[in-house]
Amino acid sequence: MTPRRHASRQGEATDAPRTTPEAAHPVPRAQSPDPAPDDGSLDARLADAVTVSDAPDVVFAFSRYGRRTVLSGGTAPPPPLSREDLRYEIGSAAKTFTGLLLARLIHSGRLSGGEPAVSLLGRGRPTGADPVTLAHLITHTSGLPALPPGFLLRALPAWHTNPYGRFPAARVVDAFLRHRPRHRPGTRWRYSNYGVAVLGHALAAATATPWEDLLTDQVLHPIGLHDTTLRADDSGFDALGHGTDGRSPVPPFDAGGFQAAGAVRATPHDLLTFLEAHLDPTGPSPQLAAALREVRRPVLRRGIGHRHVHTTAWFCHPTDGGPLYFHSGATLGQQAFLGFRPDTGTALAAVCTRRFRGHDPFLATAYALLTEEQRDRPGAHGVCRTGAGRS
């Protein structure tokens, strides 16, 4: 496969016209310091990443101080629309959008993060001595399992096509209201799609706003993400997922009642705009600046030597120059990686249309691209340190 290159920078014309209804890509906000980056070296590394990923459709979208380079390719014939203009399922990476939404609602004064979820979802129900709060749900310290009780039984008939779609919002909420956490909330970390799904329903209830409208109004529109949505449609802009063989088509992902945990689908350019907003919190809109800064603040650490650091939206690993923030995601037929580094001014959005398999090279390749970036200006932005809380 031959990767296709697409580069852009503020004020410059691009070599690939927009094929979605919107006329132009969102304008990158940060400027590159002198000297200019070595585009040839970057092109070669991105081209290698596209090839190594070994998927029907692959896009690696890279931003360095606002200068974008996008390479795409794949083992399948090119789709009718260019790969970089399609919307891709990002799976669990959608949790970064949910975390940012919660941070915005807190900084606007509408919520504190300490509200018991049961008080929002089960009006009149007693909260108990140690209730599960909104903060517990977003940090995976709620004590909830990865999936709700009864999920596997209901999902099994559609395990390879639409398992989450068989567990709608009402069932997610009902399972939560009936559930007794195995551990006291706030004492242990356990990754939970279930917990973040519950958070989404709690935020919708607290604001009396459907989840899709809430996320769109509070996050997507303020950042300028006009090619990001929560469901596939018949527009022809949605990338087709594939099974582990790289050939069998997979139906569009239906998140069911788990929208907050994994329903986002977006173009690589929208994903870069989202990441660039984290690198320059004052760029998108004044209303989001505080929330964008907040989701970069570490709030807990776990593991041997407390090596695993978390914010309310991102995993955080240290590098020689400063923290690297990232989150990956997968659906039944697609994968995604989002990451950014303030010390190098870089961001990476990578997507592919092949289901995750054992020893899959895609995520490791994407992560390595960011970790290999070298600082090209003085002044580090600090290292990952913990804030309040510990699992």
Coordinates of N, CA, C and O in Angstrom, one line a residue, residues 121-122 125 148-151 154 164-179 194 197-198 200-202 204-205 211 254-260:
L121 N -30.0 9.7 39.5 CA -30.6 8.7 38.6 C -31.8 8.0 39.3 O -32.7 7.5 38.6
G122 N -31.8 8.0 40.6 CA -32.9 7.4 41.4 C -33.5 8.4 42.4 O -33.2 8.3 43.6
R125 N -34.1 8.0 46.3 CA -33.4 6.8 46.9 C -32.4 7.2 47.9 O -31.7 8.2 47.7
P148 N -22.1 -4.4 33.3 CA -23.1 -4.6 34.3 C -23.6 -6.0 34.4 O -23.4 -6.8 33.4
P149 N -24.1 -6.4 35.5 CA -24.6 -7.8 35.7 C -25.7 -8.0 34.6 O -26.5 -7.2 34.3
G150 N -25.7 -9.2 34.0 CA -26.6 -9.6 33.0 C -26.2 -9.1 31.6 O -26.9 -9.5 30.6
F151 N -25.1 -8.4 31.4 CA -24.7 -7.9 30.1 C -24.4 -9.1 29.2 O -24.8 -9.1 28.0
R154 N -27.4 -11.1 27.8 CA -28.2 -10.4 26.8 C -27.3 -10.2 25.5 O -27.9 -10.2 24.4
Y164 N -23.4 -4.3 22.5 CA -23.8 -3.2 23.3 C -25.2 -2.6 23.0 O -25.9 -2.1 23.9
G165 N -25.6 -2.8 21.7 CA -26.9 -2.3 21.3 C -28.0 -3.0 22.0 O -29.2 -2.6 22.0
R166 N -27.7 -4.2 22.5 CA -28.8 -5.0 23.2 C -28.9 -4.6 24.7 O -29.7 -5.2 25.4
F167 N -28.2 -3.6 25.1 CA -28.2 -3.2 26.5 C -28.5 -1.7 26.5 O -27.5 -0.9 26.6
P168 N -29.7 -1.3 26.4 CA -30.0 0.2 26.2 C -29.9 0.9 27.5 O -29.6 0.4 28.6
A169 N -30.1 2.2 27.5 CA -29.9 3.1 28.6 C -30.7 2.7 29.8 O -30.1 2.7 30.9
A170 N -31.9 2.4 29.7 CA -32.8 2.0 30.8 C -32.2 0.8 31.6 O -32.2 0.8 32.8
R171 N -31.6 -0.1 30.9 CA -31.0 -1.3 31.5 C -29.7 -0.9 32.3 O -29.5 -1.5 33.3
V172 N -28.9 0.0 31.7 CA -27.7 0.4 32.4 C -28.1 1.1 33.7 O -27.5 0.8 34.7
V173 N -29.0 2.0 33.6 CA -29.4 2.7 34.9 C -30.0 1.8 35.9 O -29.7 1.8 37.1
D174 N -30.9 0.9 35.4 CA -31.5 0.0 36.4 C -30.5 -1.0 37.0 O -30.6 -1.2 38.2
A175 N -29.5 -1.4 36.2 CA -28.5 -2.3 36.8 C -27.7 -1.5 37.9 O -27.3 -2.1 38.9
F176 N -27.4 -0.3 37.6 CA -26.7 0.5 38.6 C -27.5 0.7 39.9 O -26.9 0.6 41.0
L177 N -28.7 1.0 39.8 CA -29.6 1.3 41.0 C -29.7 0.0 41.8 O -30.0 0.1 43.0
R178 N -29.6 -1.1 41.2 CA -29.7 -2.4 41.9 C -28.4 -2.9 42.4 O -28.3 -3.9 43.2
H179 N -27.3 -2.3 42.0 CA -25.9 -2.9 42.2 C -25.4 -2.5 43.6 O -25.6 -1.4 44.1
Y194 N -18.9 0.3 32.1 CA -20.1 0.4 32.9 C -20.2 1.7 33.7 O -21.1 2.5 33.6
A197 N -20.5 4.8 31.5 CA -21.8 4.8 30.9 C -22.8 5.4 31.9 O -23.6 6.2 31.6
V198 N -22.7 4.9 33.2 CA -23.6 5.5 34.2 C -23.3 7.0 34.4 O -24.3 7.7 34.6
G200 N -22.5 9.1 32.2 CA -23.2 9.8 31.1 C -24.7 10.0 31.4 O -25.2 11.1 31.2
H201 N -25.3 9.0 31.9 CA -26.8 9.1 32.2 C -27.0 10.0 33.4 O -28.0 10.8 33.5
A202 N -26.0 10.0 34.4 CA -26.2 10.9 35.5 C -26.0 12.4 35.1 O -26.7 13.3 35.6
A204 N -26.7 13.6 32.1 CA -27.9 13.9 31.3 C -29.0 14.2 32.3 O -29.8 15.2 32.1
A205 N -29.2 13.4 33.3 CA -30.2 13.7 34.3 C -30.0 15.0 35.1 O -31.0 15.7 35.3
W211 N -28.0 13.1 26.3 CA -26.6 13.0 26.2 C -26.0 13.6 24.9 O -25.0 14.4 25.0
D254 N -22.9 0.2 17.5 CA -24.0 0.7 18.3 C -23.7 0.7 19.7 O -23.6 -0.4 20.3
A255 N -23.5 1.8 20.4 CA -23.1 1.8 21.8 C -24.3 1.5 22.8 O -24.0 1.3 23.9
G256 N -25.5 1.5 22.3 CA -26.6 1.2 23.2 C -26.6 2.2 24.3 O -26.6 3.4 24.1
G257 N -26.7 1.7 25.6 CA -26.7 2.6 26.7 C -25.4 3.0 27.2 O -25.2 3.6 28.3
F258 N -24.3 2.8 26.4 CA -22.9 3.1 26.8 C -22.4 4.2 26.0 O -21.2 4.3 25.7
Q259 N -23.2 5.2 25.6 CA -22.7 6.3 24.7 C -21.6 7.0 25.3 O -20.6 7.3 24.6
A260 N -21.7 7.4 26.6 CA -20.6 8.2 27.2 C -19.3 7.4 27.3 O -18.2 8.0 27.4

